[in-house]
Coordinates of C-alpha atoms and ligand atoms in Angstrom, one line a residue:
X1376 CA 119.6 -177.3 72.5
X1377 CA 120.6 -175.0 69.7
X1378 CA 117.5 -173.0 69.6
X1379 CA 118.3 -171.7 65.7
X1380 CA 118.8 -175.3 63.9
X1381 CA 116.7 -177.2 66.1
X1382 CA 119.4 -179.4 67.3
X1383 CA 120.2 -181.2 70.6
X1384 CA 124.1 -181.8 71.5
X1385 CA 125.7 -183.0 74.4
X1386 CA 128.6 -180.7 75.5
X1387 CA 131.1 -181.1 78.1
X1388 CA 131.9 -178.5 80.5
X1389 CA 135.1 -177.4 82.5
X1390 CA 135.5 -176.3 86.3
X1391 CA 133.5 -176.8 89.4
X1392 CA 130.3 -178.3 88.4
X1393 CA 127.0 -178.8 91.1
X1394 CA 126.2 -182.2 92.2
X1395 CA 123.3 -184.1 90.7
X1396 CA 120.0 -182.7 92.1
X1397 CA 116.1 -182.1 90.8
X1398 CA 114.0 -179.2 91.7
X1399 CA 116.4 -176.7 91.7
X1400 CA 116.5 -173.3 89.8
X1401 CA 118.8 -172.2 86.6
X1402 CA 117.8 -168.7 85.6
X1403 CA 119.8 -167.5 82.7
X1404 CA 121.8 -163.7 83.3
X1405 CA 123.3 -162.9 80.0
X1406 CA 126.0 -165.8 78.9
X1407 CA 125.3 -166.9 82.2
X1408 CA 123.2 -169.5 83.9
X1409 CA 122.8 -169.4 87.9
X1410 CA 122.0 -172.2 89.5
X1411 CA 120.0 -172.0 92.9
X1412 CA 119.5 -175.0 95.6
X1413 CA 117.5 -177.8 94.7
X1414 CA 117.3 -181.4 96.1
X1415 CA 120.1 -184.5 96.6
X1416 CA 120.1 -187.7 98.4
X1417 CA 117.0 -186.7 100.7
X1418 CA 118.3 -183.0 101.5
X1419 CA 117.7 -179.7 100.3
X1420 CA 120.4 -177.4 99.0
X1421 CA 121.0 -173.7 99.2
X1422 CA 124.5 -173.4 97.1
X1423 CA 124.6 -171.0 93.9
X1424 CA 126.9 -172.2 90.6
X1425 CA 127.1 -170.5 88.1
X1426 CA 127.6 -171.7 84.3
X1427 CA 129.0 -169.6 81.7
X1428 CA 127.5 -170.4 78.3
X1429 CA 130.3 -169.3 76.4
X1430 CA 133.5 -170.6 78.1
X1431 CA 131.7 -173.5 79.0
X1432 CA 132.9 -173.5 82.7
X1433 CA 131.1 -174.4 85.6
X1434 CA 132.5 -171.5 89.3
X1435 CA 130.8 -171.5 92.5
X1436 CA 131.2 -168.2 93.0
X1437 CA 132.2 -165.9 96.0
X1438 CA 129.0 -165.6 97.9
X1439 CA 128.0 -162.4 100.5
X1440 CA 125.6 -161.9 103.2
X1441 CA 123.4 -165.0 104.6
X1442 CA 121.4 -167.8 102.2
X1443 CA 117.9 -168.1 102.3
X1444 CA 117.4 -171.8 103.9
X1445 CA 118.1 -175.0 101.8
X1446 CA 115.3 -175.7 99.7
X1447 CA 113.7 -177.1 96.8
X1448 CA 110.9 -176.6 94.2
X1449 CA 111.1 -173.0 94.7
X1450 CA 110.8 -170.6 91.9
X1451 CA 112.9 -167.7 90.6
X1452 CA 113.0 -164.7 88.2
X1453 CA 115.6 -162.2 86.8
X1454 CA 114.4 -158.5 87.9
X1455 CA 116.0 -155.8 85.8
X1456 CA 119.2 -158.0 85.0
X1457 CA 120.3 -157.4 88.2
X1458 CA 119.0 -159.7 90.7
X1459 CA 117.2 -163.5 91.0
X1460 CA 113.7 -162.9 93.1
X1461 CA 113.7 -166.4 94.9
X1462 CA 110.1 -167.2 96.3
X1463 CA 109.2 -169.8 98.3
X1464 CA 110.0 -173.6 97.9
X1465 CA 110.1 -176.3 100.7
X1466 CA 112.9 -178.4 102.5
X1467 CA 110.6 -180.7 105.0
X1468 CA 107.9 -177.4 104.9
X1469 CA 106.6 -175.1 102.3
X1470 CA 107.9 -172.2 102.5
X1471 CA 106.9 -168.1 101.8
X1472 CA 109.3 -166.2 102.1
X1473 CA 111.0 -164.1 99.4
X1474 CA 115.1 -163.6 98.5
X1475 CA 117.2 -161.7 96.2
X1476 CA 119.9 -162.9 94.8
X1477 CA 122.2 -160.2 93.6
X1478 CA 124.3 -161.0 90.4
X1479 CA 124.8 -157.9 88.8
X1480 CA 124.3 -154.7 90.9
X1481 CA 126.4 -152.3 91.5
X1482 CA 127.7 -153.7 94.7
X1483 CA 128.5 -156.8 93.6
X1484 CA 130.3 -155.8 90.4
X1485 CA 132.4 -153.8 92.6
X1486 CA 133.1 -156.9 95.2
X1487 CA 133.8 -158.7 92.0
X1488 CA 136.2 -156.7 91.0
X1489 CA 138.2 -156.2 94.0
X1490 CA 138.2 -160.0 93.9
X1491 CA 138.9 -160.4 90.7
X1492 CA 136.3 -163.6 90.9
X1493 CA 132.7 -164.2 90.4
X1494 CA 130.6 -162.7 92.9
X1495 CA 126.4 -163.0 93.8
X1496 CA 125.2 -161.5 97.3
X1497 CA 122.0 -162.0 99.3
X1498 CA 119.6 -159.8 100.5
X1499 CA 116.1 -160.7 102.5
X1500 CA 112.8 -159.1 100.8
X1501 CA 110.9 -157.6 102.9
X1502 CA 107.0 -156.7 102.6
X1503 CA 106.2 -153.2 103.2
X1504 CA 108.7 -150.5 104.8
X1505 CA 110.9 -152.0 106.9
X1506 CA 112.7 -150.3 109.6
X1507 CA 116.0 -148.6 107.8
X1508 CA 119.4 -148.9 110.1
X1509 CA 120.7 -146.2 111.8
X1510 CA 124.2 -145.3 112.0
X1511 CA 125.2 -143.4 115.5
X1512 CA 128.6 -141.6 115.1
X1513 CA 129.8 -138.8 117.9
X1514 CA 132.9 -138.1 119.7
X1515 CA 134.5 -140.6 122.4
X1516 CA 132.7 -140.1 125.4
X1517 CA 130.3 -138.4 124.2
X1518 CA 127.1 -141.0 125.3
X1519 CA 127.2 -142.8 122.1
X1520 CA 126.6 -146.2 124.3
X1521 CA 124.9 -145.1 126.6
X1522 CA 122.2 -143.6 124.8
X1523 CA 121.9 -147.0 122.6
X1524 CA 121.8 -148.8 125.7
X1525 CA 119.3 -147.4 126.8
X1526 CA 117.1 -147.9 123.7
X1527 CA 117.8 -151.5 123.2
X1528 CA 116.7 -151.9 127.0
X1529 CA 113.3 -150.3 126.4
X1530 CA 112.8 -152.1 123.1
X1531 CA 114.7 -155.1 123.0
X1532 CA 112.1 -156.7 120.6
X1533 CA 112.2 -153.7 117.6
X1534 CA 116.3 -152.5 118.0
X1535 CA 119.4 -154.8 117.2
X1536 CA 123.0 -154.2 118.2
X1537 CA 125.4 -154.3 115.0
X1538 CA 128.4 -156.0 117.3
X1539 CA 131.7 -154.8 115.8
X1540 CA 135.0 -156.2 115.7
X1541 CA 137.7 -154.7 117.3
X1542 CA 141.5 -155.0 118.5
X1543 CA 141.2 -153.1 121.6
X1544 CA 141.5 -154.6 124.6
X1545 CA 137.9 -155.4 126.3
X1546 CA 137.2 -153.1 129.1
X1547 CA 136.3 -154.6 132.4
X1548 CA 132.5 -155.1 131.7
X1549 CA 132.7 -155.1 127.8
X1550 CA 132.1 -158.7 126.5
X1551 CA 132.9 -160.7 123.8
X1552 CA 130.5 -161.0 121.3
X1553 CA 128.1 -158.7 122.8
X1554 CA 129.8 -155.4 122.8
X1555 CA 132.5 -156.1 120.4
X1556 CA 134.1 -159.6 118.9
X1557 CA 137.3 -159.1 120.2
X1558 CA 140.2 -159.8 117.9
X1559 CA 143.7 -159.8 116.8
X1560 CA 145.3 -157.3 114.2
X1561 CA 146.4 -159.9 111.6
X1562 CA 143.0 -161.9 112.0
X1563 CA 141.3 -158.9 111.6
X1564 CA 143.4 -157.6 108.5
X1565 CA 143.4 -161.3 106.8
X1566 CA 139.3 -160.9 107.3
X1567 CA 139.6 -157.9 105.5
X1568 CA 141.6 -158.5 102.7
X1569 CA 138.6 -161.5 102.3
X1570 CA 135.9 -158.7 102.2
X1571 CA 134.1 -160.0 105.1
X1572 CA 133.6 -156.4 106.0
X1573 CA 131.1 -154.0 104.9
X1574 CA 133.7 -151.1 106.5
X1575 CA 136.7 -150.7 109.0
X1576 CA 138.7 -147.8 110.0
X1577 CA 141.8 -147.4 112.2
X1578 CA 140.4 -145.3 114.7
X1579 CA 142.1 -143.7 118.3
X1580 CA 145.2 -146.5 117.1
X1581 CA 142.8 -149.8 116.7
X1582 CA 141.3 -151.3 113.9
X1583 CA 137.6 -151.4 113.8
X1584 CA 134.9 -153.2 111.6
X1585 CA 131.7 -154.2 111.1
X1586 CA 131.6 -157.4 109.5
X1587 CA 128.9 -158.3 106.7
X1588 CA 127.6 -160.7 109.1
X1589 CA 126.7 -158.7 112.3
X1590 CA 124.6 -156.6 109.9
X1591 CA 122.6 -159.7 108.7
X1592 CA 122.2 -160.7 112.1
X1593 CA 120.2 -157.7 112.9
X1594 CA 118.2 -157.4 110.3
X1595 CA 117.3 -161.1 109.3
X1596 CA 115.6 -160.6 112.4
X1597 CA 113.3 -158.4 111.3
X1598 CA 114.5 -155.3 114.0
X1599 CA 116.4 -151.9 113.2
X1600 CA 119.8 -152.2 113.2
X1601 CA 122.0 -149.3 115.0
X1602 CA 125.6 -149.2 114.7
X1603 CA 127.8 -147.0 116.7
X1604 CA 130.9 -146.5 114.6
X1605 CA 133.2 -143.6 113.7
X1606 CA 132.7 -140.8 111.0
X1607 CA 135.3 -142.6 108.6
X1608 CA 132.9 -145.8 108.7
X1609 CA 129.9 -143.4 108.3
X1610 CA 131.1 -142.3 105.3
X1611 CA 131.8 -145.9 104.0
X1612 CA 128.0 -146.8 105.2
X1613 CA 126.8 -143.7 103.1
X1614 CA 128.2 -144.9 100.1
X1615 CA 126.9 -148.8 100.4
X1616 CA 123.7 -149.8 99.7
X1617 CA 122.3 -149.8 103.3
X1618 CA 120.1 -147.2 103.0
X1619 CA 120.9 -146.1 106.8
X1620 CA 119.6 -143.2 109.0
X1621 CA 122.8 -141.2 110.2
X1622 CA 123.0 -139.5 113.6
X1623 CA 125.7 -137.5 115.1
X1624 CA 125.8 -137.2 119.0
X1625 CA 127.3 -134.2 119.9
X1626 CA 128.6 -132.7 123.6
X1627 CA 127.3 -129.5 125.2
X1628 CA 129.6 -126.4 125.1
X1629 CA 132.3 -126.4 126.2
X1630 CA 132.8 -129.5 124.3
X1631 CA 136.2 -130.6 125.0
X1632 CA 136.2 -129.8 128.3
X1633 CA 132.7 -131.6 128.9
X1634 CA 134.2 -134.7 126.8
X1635 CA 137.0 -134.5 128.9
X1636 CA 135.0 -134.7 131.9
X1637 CA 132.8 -137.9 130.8
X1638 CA 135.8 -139.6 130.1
X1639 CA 137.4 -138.9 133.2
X1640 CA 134.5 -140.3 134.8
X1641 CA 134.4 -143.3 132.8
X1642 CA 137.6 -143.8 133.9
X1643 CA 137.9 -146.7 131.2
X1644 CA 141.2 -144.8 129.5
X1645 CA 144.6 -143.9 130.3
X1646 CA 145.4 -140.5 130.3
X1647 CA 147.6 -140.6 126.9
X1648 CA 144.5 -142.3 125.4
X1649 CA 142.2 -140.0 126.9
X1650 CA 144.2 -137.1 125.0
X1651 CA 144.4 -138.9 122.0
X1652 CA 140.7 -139.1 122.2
X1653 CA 140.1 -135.2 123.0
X1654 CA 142.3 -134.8 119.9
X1655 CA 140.4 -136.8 117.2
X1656 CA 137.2 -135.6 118.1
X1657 CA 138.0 -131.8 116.8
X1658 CA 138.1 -133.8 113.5
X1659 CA 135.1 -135.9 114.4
X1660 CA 133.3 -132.4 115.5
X1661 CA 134.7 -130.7 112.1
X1662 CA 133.5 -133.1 110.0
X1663 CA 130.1 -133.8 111.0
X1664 CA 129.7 -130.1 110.0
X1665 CA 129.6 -132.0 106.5
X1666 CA 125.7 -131.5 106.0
X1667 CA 125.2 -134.6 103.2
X1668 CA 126.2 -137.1 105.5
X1669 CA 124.1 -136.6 108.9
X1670 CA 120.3 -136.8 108.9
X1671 CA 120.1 -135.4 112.6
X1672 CA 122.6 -133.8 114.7
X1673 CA 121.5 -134.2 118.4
X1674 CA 123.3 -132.7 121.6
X1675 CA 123.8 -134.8 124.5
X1676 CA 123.6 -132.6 127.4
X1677 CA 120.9 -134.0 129.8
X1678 CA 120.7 -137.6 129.2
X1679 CA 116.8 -138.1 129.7
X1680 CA 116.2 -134.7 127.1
X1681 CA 118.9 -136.8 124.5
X1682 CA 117.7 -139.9 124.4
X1683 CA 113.7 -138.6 124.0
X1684 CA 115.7 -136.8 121.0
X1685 CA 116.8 -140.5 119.8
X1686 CA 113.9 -142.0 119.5
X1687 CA 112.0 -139.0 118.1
X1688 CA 114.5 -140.0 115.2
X1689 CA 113.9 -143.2 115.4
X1690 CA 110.2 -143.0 115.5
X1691 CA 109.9 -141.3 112.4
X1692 CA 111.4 -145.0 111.3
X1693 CA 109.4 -147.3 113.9
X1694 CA 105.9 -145.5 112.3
X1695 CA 107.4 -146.0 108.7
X1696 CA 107.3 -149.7 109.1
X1697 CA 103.8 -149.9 109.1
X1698 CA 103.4 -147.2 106.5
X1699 CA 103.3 -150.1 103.9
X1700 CA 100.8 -152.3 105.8
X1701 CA 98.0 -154.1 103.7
X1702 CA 95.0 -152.4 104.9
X1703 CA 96.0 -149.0 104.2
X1704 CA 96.2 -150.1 100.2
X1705 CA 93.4 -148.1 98.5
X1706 CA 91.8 -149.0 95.1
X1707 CA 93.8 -145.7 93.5
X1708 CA 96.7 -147.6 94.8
X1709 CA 96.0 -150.4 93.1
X1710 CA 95.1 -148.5 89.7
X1711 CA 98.6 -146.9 90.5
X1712 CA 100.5 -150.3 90.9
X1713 CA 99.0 -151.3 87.4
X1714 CA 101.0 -148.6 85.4
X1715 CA 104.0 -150.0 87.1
X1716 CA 103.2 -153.5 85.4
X1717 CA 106.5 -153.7 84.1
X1718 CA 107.8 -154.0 87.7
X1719 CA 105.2 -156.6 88.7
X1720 CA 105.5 -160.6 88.8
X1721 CA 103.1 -162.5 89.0
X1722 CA 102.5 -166.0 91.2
X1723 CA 99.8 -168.4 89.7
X1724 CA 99.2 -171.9 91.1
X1725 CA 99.3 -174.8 89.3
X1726 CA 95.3 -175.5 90.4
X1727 CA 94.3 -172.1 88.9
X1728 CA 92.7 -171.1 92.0
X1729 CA 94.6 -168.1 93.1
X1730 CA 96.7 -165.4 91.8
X1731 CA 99.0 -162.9 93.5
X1732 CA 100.7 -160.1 92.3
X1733 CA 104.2 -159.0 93.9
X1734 CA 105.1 -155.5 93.4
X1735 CA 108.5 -154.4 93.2
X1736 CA 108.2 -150.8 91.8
X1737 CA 108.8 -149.6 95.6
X1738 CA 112.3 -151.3 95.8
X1739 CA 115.0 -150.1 98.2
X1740 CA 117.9 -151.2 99.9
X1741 CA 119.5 -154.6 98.9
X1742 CA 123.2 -156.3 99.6
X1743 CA 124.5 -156.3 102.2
X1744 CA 121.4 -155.7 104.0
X1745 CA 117.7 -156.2 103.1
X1746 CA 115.9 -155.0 100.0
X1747 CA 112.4 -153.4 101.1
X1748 CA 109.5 -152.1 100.1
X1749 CA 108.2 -155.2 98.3
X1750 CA 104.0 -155.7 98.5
X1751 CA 101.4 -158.4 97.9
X1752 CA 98.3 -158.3 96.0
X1753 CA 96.4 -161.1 95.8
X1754 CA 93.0 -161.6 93.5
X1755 CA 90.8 -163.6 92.8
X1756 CA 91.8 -165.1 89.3
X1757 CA 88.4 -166.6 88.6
X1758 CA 86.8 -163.5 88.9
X1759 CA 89.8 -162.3 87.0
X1760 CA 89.1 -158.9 88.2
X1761 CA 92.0 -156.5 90.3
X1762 CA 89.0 -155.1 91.7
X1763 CA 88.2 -157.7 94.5
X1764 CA 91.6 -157.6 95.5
X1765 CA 92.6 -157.4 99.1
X1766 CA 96.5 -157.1 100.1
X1767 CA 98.5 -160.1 102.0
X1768 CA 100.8 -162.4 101.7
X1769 CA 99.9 -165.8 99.3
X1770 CA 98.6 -168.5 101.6
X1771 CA 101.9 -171.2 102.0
X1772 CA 99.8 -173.5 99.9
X1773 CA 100.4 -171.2 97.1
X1774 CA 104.2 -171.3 97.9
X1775 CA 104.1 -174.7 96.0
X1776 CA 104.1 -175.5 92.5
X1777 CA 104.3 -171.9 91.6
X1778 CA 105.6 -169.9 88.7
X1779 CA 106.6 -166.9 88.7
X1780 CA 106.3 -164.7 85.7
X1781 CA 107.4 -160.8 84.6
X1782 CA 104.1 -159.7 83.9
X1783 CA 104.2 -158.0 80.3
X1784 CA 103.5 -153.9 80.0
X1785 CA 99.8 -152.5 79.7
X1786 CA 98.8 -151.3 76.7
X1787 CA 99.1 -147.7 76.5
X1788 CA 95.9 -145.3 77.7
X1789 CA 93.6 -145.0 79.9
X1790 CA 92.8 -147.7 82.6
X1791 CA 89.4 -146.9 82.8
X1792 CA 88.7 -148.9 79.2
X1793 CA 87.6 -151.9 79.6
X1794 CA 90.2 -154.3 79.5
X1795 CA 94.1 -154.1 79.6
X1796 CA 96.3 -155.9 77.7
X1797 CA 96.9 -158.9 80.0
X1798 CA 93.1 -159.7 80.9
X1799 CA 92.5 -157.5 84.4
X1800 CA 89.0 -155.5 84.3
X1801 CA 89.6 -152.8 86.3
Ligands
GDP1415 N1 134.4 -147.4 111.6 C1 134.1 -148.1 112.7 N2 134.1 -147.4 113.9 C2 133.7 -148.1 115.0 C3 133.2 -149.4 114.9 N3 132.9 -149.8 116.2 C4 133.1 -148.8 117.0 N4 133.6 -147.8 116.3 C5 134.0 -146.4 116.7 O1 135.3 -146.5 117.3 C6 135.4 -145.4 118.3 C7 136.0 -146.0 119.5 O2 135.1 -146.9 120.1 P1 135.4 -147.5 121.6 O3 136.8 -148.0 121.6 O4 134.3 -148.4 122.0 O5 135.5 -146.2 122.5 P2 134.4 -145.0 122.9 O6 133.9 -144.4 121.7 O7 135.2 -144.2 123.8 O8 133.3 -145.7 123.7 C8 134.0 -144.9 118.4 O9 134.0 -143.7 117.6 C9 133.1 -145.9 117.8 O10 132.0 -145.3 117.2 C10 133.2 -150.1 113.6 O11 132.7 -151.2 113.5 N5 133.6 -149.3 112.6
ADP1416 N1 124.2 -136.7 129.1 C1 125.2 -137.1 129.9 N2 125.6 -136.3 130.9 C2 126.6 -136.7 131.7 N3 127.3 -137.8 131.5 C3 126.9 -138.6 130.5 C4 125.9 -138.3 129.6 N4 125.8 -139.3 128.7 C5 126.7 -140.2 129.0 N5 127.4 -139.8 130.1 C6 128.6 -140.5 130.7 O1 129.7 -140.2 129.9 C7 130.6 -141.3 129.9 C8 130.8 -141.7 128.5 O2 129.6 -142.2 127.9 P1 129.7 -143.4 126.8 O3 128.3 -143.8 126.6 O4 130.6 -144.5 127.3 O5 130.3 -142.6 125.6 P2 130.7 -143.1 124.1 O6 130.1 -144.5 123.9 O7 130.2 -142.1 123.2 O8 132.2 -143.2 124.2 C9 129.9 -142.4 130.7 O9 130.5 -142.5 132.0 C10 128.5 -142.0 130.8 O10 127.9 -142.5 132.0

């Protein structure tokens, strides 16, 4: 439809077009439509093409990190033309949860142009604070496993193992998939050149990497990831947008003679790879001097006094998760979450009944892990007052026949006047 004359025409288009389907989304970006899911032949769908408006051509574009399940009649808005909020939507169920799909952050303009190709990435919303990953780095032998073995044994339901790949050979107890996914140098280097990786490094003479998807893993499932990789990989971390918690794990003095001694005892290394261990961690040691990349430097000297350390650290994260919970929302809150309209969207059922307001002004995190910090408020649109609100997730009921909608700024001033722009007593 040209919008300007009035006029309908029927164009043809070029590339790799969706197949037929109803219910889906198309949310335009630009020049650019996206196209999200939808329902086919008695299925639902969960694939993303994208049309662009002026070339008339149809891609299906790269895609990172894991899709929300299929689904259909779900709704979606641009935020910030930078990301599609997907909420809800139903396959055999109705569904609640919330997705972003990222088509123009920084992350994914830079995967797009190391590609060269059209690129949109995924990241799970998340209500409230959500744990943030932390990234253990330290010398070989210093207790780097051992200390996060002992954490995920004591809370196997709140920490997640990021499982690396790696072309070292497995040590005797070390297994696949669980410790590392053992691999091959080519395989691993073909993955890489396909950007499957969110970093690698060649570290003691092996290639190491942790792969988009062991992160996803992790924290799709709601606990903190931990990953235990080297300084060069911290550094890569630092600079993505996985808003991590960084840890160094450092020896007693004498250092090298106590990492020398841990090793020994390990007894997991030759003696030319035990050197060429002692020898990269004076670099490791040097550089974690770099005070902008390590939240907390801890010394491992008793174990029992270290690991109390670790989860001191951790803590500060495990109490941060409920630092966003609903009842803890105060009226002042609310008034506060007002003047951040602009950031708000707005979820109206089609029977008028109830209204919920998603606030996104507390945004974090994002591709290639998961954006947090989003919150419900839910009122009482009848009443069509903020003021008997309370703070939870819509009912799933609501997660059908939906809209969502930008809500439009408040007029400037005071809130305390009687009415604001878009109809909300306060
Ligand atoms: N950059 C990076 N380093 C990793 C990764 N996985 C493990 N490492 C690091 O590689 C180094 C060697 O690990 P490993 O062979 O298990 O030996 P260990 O440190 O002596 O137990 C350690 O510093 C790990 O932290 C990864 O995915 N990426
Ligand atoms: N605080 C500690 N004191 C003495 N030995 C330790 C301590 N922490 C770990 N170890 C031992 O040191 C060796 C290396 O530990 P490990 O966890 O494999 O190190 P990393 O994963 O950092 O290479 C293991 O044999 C482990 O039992």
């Amino acid at each position: 439809m040209d919008t300007e004359n009035q006029e309908w025409s029927n164009e043809s288009f070029l590339g790799h077009c969706p197949s037929p389907r109803s219910l889906h989304t198309a949310t335009c970006v630009g020049d650019k439509i996206v196209v999200f899911g939808g329902h086919e032949d008695n299925s639902a769908k969960n694939d993303v093409y994208i049309l662009d408006t002026v070339t008339h051509r149809w891609t299906k574009p790269k895609v990172f990190g894991t899709p929300p399940s299929p689904r259909c009649a779900h709704s979606a808005v641009l935020i910030d033309g930078e990301r599609i909020l997907i909420y809800g939507g139903r396959d055999s169920m109705a569904k609640g949860d919330i997705w972003f799909l990222e088509v123009n952050t920084a992350f994914v303009r830079l995967q797009s142009e190391l590609l060269n190709m059209e690129v949109v990435a995924w990241s799970k919303g998340v209500t409230g604070k959500a744990p943030r990953p932390v990234v253990i780095c330290g010398p070989s032998g210093v207790g780097k496993g051992t200390l996060i073995g002992k954490l995920m044994k004591d809370f196997p339901d709140s920490f997640g193992f990021s499982v690396s790949h790696t072309t070292r050979r497995p040590r005797e107890k070390e297994q696949d998939g669980v410790h590392y996914h053992f691999t091959k140098r080519p395989t691993m280097e073909k993955e890489i050149s396909e950007r499957k990786f969110l970093e690698s490094a060649d570290v003691h003479g092996n290639l190491y990497g942790t792969s988009w998807a062991a992160v996803d893993a992790v924290t799709n499932s709601g606990k903190t990831c931990i990953l235990d990789i080297d300084v060069q990989g911290a550094q890569s971390v630092k600079k993505s947008p996985l808003d991590a918690i960084f840890v160094f794990i450092k020896p007693p003095y004498p250092e090298e003679a106590e990492l020398r001694k841990r090793l020994h005892g390990r007894g997991t290394e030759s003696e030319e790879q035990i050197q060429k261990r002692l020898q990269n961690a004076k670099a490791e040691l040097e550089r974690a001097k770099d005070p902008t990349l390590f939240d907390h430097i801890l010394i491992n000297g008793k174990l029992d006094e270290a690991y109390e350390n670790l989860k001191v650290c951790h803590h500060v994260d495990v109490f941060d998760k409920y630092a966003g919970d609903v009842s803890r929302h105060t009226a002042k809150s609310v008034c506060n979450l007002l003047h951040a309209r602009l950031d708000l969207i707005c979820v109206t059922n089609l029977a008028g009944i109830a209204r919920a307001v998603l606030d996104l002004s507390k945004i974090s995190g994002g591709a290639p892990g998961i954006t947090r910090g989003l919150n419900w408020v839910v009122t009482n649109s009848r009443a069509n007052g903020i003021g008997n609100h309370n703070m939870q997730q819509p009912s799933v009921s609501l997660s059908q026949n939906h809209k969502l909608v930008p809500l439009k700024p408040l007029v400037a001033g005071n809130l305390s006047s009687t009415k604001a722009a878009n109809g909300f007593t306060r």
